Coordinates of C-alpha atoms (C1' of nucleotides) in Angstrom, one line a residue:
Chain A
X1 CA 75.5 115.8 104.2
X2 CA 78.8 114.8 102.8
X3 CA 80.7 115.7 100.0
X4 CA 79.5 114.0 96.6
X5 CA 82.9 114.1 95.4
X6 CA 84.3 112.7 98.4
X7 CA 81.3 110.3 98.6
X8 CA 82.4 108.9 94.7
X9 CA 86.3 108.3 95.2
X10 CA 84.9 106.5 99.0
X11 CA 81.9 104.3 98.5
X12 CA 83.5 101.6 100.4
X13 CA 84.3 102.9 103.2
X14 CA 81.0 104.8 103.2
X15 CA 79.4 101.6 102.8
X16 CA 80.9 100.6 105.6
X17 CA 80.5 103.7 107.9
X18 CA 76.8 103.5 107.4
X19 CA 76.7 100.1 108.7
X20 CA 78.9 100.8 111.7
X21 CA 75.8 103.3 112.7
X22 CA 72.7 100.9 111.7
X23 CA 71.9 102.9 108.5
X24 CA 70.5 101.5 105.5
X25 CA 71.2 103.8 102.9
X26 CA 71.9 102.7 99.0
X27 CA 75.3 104.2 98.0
X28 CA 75.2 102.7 94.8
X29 CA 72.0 104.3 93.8
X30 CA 73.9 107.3 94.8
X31 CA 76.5 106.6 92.5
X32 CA 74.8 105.8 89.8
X33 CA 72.5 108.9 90.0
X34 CA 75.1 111.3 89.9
X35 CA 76.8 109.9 87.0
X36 CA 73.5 110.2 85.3
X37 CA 73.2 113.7 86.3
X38 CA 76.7 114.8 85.4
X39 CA 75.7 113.4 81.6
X40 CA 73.0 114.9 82.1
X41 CA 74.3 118.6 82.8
X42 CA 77.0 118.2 80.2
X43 CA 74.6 117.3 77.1
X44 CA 72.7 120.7 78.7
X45 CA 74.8 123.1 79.3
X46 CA 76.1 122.3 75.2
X47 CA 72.5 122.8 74.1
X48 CA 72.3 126.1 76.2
X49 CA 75.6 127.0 75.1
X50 CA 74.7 126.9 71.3
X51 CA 71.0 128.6 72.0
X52 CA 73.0 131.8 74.2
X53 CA 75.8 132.3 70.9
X54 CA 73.2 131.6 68.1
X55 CA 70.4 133.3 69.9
X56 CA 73.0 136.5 69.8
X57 CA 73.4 136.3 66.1
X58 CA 69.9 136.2 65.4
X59 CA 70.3 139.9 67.5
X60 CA 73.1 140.8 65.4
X61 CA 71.9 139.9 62.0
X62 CA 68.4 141.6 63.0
X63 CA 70.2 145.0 64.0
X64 CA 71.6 146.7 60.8
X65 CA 73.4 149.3 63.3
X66 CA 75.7 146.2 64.5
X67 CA 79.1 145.5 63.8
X68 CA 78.0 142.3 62.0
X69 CA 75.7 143.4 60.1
X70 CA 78.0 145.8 58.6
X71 CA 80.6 143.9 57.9
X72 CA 78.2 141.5 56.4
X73 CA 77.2 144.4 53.9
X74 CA 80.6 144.9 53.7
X75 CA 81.3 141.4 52.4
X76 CA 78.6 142.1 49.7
X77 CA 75.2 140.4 51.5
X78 CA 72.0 142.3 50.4
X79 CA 69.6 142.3 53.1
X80 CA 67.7 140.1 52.2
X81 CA 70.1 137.8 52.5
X82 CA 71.4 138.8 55.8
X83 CA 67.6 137.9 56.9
X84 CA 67.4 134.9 55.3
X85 CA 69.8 133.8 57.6
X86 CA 68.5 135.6 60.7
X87 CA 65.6 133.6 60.3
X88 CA 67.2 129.9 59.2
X89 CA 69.8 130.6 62.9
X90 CA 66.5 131.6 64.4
X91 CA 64.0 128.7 63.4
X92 CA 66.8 125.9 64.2
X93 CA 66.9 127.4 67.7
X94 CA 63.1 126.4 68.0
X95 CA 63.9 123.2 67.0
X96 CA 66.4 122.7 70.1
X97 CA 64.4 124.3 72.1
X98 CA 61.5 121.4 72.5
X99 CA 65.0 119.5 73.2
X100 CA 66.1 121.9 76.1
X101 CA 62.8 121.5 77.7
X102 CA 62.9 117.5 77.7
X103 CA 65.9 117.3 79.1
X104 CA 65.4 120.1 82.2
X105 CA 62.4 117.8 82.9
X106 CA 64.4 115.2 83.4
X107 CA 67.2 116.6 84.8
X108 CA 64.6 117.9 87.5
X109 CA 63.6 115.0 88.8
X110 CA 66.8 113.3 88.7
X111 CA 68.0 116.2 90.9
X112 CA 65.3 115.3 93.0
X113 CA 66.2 112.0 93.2
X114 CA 69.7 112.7 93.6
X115 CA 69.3 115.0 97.2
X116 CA 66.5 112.3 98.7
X117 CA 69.6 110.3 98.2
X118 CA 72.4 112.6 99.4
X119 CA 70.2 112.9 102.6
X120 CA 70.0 109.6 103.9
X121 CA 73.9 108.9 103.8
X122 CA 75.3 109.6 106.8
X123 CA 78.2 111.2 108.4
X124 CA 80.9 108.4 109.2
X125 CA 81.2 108.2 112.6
X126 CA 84.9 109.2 114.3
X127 CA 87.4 106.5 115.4
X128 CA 87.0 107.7 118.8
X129 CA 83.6 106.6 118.8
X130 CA 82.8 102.7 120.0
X131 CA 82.0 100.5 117.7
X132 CA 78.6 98.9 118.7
X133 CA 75.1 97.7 117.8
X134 CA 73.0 99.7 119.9
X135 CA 72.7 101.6 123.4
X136 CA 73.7 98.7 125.3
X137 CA 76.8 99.1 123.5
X138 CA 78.1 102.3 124.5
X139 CA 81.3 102.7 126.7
X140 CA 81.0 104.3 130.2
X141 CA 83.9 106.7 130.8
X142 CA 83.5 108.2 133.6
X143 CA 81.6 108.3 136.9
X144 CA 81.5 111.6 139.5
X145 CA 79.7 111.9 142.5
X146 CA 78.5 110.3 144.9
X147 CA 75.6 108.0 145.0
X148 CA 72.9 108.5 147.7
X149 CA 72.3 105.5 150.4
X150 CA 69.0 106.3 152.0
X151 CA 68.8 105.3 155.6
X152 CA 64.4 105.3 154.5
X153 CA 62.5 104.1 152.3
X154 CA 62.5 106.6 149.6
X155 CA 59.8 107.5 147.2
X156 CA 60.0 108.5 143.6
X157 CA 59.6 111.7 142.1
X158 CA 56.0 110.6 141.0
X159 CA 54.6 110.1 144.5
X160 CA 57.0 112.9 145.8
X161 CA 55.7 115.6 143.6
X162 CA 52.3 114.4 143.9
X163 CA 52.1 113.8 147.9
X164 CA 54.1 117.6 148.0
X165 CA 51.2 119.0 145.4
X166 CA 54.1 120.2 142.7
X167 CA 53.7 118.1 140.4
X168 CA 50.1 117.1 138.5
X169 CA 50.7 114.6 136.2
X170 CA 47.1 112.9 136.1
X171 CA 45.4 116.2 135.1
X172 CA 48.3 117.2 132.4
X173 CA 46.8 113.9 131.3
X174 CA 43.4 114.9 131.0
X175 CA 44.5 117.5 129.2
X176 CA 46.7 116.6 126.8
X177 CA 46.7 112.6 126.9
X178 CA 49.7 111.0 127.9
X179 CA 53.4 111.8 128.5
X180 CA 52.1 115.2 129.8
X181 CA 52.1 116.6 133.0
X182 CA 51.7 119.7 134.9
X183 CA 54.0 121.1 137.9
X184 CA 52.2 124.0 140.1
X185 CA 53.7 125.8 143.1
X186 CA 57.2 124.6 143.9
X187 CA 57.2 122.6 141.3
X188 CA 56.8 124.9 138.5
X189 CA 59.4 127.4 140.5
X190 CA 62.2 125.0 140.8
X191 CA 61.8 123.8 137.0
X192 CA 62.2 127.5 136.2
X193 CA 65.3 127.8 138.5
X194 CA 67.6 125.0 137.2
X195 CA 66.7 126.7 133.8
X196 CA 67.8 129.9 135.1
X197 CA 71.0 128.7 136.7
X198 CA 72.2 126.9 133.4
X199 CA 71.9 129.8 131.3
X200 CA 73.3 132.0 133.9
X201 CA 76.1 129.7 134.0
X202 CA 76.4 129.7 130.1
X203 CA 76.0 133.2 129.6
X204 CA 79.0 134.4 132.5
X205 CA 81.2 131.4 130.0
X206 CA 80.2 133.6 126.6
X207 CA 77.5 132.1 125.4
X208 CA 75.1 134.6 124.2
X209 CA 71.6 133.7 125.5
X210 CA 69.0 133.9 122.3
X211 CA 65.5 133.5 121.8
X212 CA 64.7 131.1 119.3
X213 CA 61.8 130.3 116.8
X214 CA 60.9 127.0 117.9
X215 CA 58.0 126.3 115.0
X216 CA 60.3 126.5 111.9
X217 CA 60.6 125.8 108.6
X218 CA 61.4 121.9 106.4
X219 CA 64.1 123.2 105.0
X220 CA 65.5 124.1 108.5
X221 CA 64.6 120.5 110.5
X222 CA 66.4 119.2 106.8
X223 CA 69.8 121.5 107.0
X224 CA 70.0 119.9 111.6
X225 CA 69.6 116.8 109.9
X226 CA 66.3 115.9 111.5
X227 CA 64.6 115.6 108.3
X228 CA 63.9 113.5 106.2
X229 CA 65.0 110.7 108.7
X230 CA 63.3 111.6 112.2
X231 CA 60.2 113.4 110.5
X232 CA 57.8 111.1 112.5
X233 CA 59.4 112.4 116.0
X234 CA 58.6 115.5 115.3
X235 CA 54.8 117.7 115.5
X236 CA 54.2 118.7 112.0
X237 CA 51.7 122.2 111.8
X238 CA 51.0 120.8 108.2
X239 CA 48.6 123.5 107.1
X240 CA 51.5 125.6 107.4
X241 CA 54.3 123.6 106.9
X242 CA 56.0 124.3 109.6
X243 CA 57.5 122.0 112.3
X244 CA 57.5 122.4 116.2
X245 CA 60.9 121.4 117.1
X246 CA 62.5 119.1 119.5
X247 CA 65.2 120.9 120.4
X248 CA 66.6 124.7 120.1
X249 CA 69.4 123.3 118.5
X250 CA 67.9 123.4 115.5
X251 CA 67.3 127.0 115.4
X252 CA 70.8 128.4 116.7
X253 CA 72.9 126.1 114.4
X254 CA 70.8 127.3 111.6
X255 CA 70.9 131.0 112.4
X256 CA 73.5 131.6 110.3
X257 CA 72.2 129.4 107.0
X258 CA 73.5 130.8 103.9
X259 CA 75.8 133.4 105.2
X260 CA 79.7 133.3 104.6
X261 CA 81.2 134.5 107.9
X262 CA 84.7 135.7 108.5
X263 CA 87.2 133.4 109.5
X264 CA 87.6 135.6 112.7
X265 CA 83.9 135.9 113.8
X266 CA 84.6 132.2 114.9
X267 CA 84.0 130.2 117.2
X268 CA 80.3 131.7 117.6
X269 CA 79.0 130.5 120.6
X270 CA 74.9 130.4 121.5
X271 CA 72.5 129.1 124.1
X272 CA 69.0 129.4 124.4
X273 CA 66.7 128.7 126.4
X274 CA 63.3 126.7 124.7
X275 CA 60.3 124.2 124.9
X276 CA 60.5 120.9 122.9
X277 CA 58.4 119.0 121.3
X278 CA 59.1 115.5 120.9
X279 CA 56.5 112.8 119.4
X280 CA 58.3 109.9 121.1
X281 CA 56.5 107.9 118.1
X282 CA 57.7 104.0 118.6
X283 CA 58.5 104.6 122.7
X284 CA 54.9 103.2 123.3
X285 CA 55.4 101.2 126.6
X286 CA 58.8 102.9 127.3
X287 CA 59.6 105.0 130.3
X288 CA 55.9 105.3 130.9
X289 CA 56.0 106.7 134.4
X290 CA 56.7 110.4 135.6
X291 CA 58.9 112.9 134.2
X292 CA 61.1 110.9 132.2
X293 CA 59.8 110.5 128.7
X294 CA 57.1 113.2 127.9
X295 CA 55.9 114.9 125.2
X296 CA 57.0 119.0 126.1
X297 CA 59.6 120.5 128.3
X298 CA 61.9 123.0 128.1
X299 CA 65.7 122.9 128.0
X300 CA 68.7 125.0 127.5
X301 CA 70.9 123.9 124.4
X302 CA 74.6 125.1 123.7
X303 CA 75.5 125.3 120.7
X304 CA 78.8 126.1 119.1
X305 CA 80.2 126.7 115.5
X306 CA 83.8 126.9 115.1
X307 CA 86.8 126.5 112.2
X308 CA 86.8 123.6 110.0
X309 CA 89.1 121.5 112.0
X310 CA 89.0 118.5 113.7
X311 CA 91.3 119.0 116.5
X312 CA 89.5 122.4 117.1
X313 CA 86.2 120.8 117.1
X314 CA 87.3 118.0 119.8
X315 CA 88.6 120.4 121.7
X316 CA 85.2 122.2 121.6
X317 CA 83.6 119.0 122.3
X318 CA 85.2 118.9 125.2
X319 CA 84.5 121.8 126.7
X320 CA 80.8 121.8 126.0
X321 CA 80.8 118.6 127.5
X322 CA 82.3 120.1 130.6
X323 CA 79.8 122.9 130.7
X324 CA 77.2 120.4 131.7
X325 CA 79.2 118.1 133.9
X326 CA 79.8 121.5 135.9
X327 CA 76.0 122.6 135.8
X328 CA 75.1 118.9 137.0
X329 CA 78.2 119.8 139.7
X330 CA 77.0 122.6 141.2
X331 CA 74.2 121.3 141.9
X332 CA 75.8 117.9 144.1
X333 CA 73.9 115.2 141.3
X334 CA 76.1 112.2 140.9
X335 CA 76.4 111.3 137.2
X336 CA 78.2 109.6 134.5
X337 CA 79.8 109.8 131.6
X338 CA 79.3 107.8 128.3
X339 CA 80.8 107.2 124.9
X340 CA 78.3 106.9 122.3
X341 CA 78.7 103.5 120.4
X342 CA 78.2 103.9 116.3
X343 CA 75.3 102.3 116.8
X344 CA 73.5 104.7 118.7
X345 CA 74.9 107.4 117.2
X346 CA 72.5 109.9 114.6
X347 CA 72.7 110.9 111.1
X348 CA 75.2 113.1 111.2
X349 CA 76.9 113.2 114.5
X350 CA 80.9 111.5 114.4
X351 CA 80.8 111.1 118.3
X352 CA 78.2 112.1 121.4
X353 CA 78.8 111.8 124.7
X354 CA 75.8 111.0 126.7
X355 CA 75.6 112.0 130.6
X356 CA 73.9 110.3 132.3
X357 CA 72.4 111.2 135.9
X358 CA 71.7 109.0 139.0
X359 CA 68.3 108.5 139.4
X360 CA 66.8 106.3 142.4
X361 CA 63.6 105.2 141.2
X362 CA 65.7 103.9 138.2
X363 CA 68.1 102.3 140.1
X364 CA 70.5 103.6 137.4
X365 CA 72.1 106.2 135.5
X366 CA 69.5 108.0 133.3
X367 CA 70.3 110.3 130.4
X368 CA 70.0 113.6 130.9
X369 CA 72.7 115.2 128.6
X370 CA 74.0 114.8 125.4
X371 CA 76.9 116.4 123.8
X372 CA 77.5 115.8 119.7
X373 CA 79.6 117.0 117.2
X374 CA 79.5 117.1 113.6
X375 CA 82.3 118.3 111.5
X376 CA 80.7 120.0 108.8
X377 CA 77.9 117.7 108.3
X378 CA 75.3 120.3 109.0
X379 CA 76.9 123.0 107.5
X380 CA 76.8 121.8 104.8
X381 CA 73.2 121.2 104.8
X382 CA 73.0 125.0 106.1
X383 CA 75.3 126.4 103.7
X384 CA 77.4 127.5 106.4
X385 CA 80.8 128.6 105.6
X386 CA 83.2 130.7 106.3
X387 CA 86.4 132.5 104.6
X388 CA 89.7 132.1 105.8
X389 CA 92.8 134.3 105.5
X390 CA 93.3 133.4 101.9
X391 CA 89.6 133.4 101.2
X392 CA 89.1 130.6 100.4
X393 CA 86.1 128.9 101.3
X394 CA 84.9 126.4 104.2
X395 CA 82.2 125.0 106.1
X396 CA 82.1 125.1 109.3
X397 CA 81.7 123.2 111.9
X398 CA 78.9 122.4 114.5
X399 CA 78.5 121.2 118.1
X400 CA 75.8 121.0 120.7
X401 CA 75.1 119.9 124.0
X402 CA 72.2 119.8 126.7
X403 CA 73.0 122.5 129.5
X404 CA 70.0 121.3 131.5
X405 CA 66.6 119.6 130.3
X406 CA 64.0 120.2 132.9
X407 CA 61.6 118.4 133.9
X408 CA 63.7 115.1 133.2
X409 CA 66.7 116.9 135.4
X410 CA 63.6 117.2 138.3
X411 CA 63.8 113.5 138.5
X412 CA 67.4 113.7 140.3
X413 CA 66.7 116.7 142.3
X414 CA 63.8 115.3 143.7
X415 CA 64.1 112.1 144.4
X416 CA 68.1 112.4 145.8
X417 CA 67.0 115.6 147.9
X418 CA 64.5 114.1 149.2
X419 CA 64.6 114.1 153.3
X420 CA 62.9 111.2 155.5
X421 CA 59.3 113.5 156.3
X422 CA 58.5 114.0 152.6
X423 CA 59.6 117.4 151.9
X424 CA 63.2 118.1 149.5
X425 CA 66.0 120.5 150.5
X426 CA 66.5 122.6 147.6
X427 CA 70.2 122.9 146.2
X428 CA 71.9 125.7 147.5
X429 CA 72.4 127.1 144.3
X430 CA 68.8 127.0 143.5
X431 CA 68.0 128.7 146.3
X432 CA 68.2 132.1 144.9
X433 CA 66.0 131.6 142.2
X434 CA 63.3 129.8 145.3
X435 CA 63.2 132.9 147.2
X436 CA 66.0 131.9 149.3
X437 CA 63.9 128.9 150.7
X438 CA 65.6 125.9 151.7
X439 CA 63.2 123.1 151.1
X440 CA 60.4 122.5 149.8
X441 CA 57.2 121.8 151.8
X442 CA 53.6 120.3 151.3
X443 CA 50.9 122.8 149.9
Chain B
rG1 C1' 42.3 140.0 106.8
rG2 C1' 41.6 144.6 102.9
rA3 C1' 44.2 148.5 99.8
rG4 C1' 48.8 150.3 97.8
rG5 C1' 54.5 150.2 97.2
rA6 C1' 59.1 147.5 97.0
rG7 C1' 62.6 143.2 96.6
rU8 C1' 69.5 143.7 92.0
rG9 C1' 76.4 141.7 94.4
rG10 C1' 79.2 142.7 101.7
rC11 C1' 76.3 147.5 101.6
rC12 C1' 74.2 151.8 98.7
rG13 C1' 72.4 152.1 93.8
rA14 C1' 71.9 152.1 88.0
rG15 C1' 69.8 149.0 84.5
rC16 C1' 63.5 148.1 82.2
rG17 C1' 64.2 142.7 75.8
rG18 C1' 70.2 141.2 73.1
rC19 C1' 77.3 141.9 73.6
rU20 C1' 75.0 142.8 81.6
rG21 C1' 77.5 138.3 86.5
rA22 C1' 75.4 143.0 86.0
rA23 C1' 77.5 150.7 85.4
rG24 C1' 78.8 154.0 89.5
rG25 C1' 79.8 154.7 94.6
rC26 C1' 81.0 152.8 99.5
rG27 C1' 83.5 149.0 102.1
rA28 C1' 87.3 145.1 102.1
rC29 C1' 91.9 143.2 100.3
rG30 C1' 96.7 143.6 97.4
rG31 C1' 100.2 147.2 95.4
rU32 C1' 102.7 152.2 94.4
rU33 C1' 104.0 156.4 97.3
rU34 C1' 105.5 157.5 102.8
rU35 C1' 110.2 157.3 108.4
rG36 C1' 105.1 155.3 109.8
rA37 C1' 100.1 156.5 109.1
rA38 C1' 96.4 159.2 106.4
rA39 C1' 95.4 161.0 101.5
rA40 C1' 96.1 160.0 96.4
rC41 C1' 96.8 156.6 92.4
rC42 C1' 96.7 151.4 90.3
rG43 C1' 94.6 146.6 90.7
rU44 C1' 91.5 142.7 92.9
rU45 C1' 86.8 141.9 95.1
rA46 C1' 79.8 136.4 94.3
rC47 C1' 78.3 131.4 94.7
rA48 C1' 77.0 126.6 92.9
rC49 C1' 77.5 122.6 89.5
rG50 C1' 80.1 120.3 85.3
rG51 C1' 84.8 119.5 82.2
rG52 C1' 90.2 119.7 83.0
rA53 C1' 96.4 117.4 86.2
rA54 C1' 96.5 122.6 85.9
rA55 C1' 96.2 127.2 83.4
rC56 C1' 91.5 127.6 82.3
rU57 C1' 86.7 126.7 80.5
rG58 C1' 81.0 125.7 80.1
rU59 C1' 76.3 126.3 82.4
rG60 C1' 73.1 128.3 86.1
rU61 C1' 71.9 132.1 89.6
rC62 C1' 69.4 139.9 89.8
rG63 C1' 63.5 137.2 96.5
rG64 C1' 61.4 131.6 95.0
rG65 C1' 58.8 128.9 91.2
rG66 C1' 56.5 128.8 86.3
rG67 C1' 55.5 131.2 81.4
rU68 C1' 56.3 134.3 76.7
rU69 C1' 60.6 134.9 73.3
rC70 C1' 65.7 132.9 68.8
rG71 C1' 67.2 135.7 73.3
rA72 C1' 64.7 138.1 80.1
rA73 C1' 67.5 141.3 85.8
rU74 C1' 64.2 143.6 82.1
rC75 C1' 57.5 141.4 79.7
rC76 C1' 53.4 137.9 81.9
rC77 C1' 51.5 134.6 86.0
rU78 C1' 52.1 132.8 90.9
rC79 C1' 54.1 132.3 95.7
rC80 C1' 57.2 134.5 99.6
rU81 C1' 59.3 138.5 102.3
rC82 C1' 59.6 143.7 103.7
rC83 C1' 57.4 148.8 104.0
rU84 C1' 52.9 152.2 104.2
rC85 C1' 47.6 152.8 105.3
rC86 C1' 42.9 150.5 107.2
rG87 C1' 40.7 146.6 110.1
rC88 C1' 41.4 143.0 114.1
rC89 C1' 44.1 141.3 118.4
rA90 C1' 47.9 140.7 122.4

RNA sequence: GGAGGAGUGGCCGAGCGGCUGAAGGCGACGGUUUUGAAAACCGUUACACGGGAAACUGUGUCGGGGGUUCGAAUCCCUCCUCCUCCGCCA
């Protein structure tokens, strides 16, 4: 959400920052809407204005014990009188009030109309962002690691996992219809250990680990900014109006909703560990095979809200994005880094960084990571703010990133551990959370 | 799920139809005093939207929504949340 005030003196370059990202979004309408509504509120709060000081005479002239009333007595009224004109104030007022009611009607649904609209602009992407029409746009940065030569034939993960018995992706299917999959034995173990090693690593950097609702309210997919626009990627529980999310980033960067912190509380930094649920509506035919695009995993988010500044929240960027680059690290996968066109970027995000793992049955980089910031985009939606030294008010601002999505991060593991006979060494640092095995074997 | 009770400012807590955005206390902040600190005293201490260059000013907000009334934190309806008891379940 941005600023209406900011959005009036800028339509232009609005305009023009919503077509940058792809967005269709009328900012005229906008305008005009709010005009209407400030009208609107001014003729109002006049009418309400009148009814709160008449509606107190009527109280004074009523009450022969008030100060009016005596003076009025004073200046030779008989009661009568006095009454007379309690009740001529007092039966004008009815006559507004008919008036009142008319226009809070309309005011109503011109509110209404006035957030659907405030919601679909977005938040202009930064200048450090690429300026590009879609995925196939975005700017590779960086590239670490490197990338496995097999001196065998390899096999993918799907014929990996299956021939080792760890992962089951015909029966997930046969229970729960595509893009769904079950991992048993080894399978299920490992998942649980990269888990386990990104939020170890996140918690020994500060983080503090949380358990999170992940079936929450509208008002909550609305303030991440994944309502009203990606409603259809999401599982809606309808008869409860609640939604399953898609990522625990939605719960930890609306924690704080509607609370005024202390300028020295920040930055607040969160992880947790969750399952998401992701639709994948329109992805029909996409990425149809294995672990890559399903339906449910479970992933460790970072999230971090920090001062209202811009050089502050780069810097934050930055290190978030690190954060992952080292979990990927320690565990030997090649990757790379990429800039997020304008394009491809979201609703409210002014740059993402997308990393990108090496994965040999795609015979390319495949994401597995993706670091955003926001400026104050969903804090506002949250009414998240802060004050600073001289109390005055802010909103904050929000970041997240991936630590490590798993079963998409299996993919990697698998297939790049994989040795000549069919079984995979385990990365050392997974080994402790294995039972100190060092590969894993058929069962 | 059934029966009761309760939701007021950062917190505690008054108010139960009018001049109450809301007494009092605590906390926090600023000041006086002090070598410094404490104590004491004085003051400040919600948010949103609108108008205004600003000073300032109007409206709304006492869990949410609706209603009664000239006028509602106060009365009525409804929903939500929390607490207690009973039932059920992990």
């Amino acid at each position: 959400m941005l600023d209406i005030k900011v959005i009036r003196e800028n339509v232009d370059l609005v305009k023009r920052a919503a077509a940058a990202k792809r967005i269709t979004c009328d900012v005229d309408r906008l305008v005009a809407v709010d005009q209407h509504r400030r009208d609107m509120q001014t003729e109002l709060d006049s009418l309400r204005e009148r009814v709160k000081e008449d509606g107190q005479r009527v109280g004074l002239l009523r009450n022969p014990k008030s100060e009016w009333y005596k003076r009025a007595i004073a200046q030779g009224k008989t009661d009568a009188e006095i009454k007379a004109e309690a009740d001529r104030v007092q039966a004008e007022l009815a006559r507004i009030k008919p008036k009142i009611k008319e226009l809070e009607d309309s005011e109503g649904s011109i509110l209404q109309e006035f957030e659907q609209l405030m919601f679909t602009i977005p938040q202009p992407a930064d200048p450090e962002a690429p300026e590009g029409k879609d995925e196939s746009e975005n700017v590779e940065i960086r590239r670490v690691g490197e990338v496995r030569r097999f001196e065998f034939e390899p096999k993918d993960h799907v014929r990996l996992g299956t021939d080792l018995g760890i992962i089951d992706i015909e029966r997930g299917v046969k229970l729960a219809g595509s893009r769904n999959y079950i991992l048993r034995g080894d399978g299920a173990l490992l998942h649980q250990a990269v888990l386990r090693l990104a939020q170890d690593m996140m918690v020994a950097r500060g983080f503090v680990p949380m358990v999170v609702p992940v079936l929450v309210k509208e008002e909550v997919m609305y303030g991440t900014g994944y309502f009203p626009t990606g409603r259809d990627q999401a599982y809606l529980c309808e008869r409860d109006v609640l939604s399953l999310v898609g990522t625990a980033e939605v719960p930890i960067t609306a924690y704080h909703t509607d609370e005024i912190l202390a300028e020295s509380d920040l930055p607040l930094k969160y992880c947790a560990m969750s399952t998401c649920f992701r639709r994948e509506a329109g992805a029909a035919g996409k990425d149809t095979t294995g672990l890559y695009r399903i339906h449910l995993f479970d992933k460790v988010e970072q999230v971090i809200i920090c001062r209202n500044d811009q050089q502050e929240s780069r810097r934050w960027h930055a290190d978030i994005l690190k954060n992952a680059e080292d979990v990927l690290g320690t565990m030997g996968l090649p990757y790379r880094v990429v800039n997020v066109c304008t394009g491809d970027l979201g609703m409210g995000q002014v740059q993402k960084f997308d990393i990108e793992t090496w994965m040999p049955s795609r015979n390319s980089y495949g994401e597995t990571h993706s670091a955003s910031r926001f400026y104050e985009f969903q804090a506002r939606r949250l009414k998240l703010r802060y004050r600073d030294g001289a109390k005055k008010m802010h909103f904050c601002h929000t970041l997240n990133n991936t630590v490590i999505a798993s079963p998409r991060v299996l993919i990697p593991i698998l297939e790049l551990y994989q040795n000549a006979d069919g079984t995979v060494t385990i990365p050392r640092v997974l080994r402790t959370y294995m039972g100190g095995r060092e590969r894993i074997e058929k069962q």
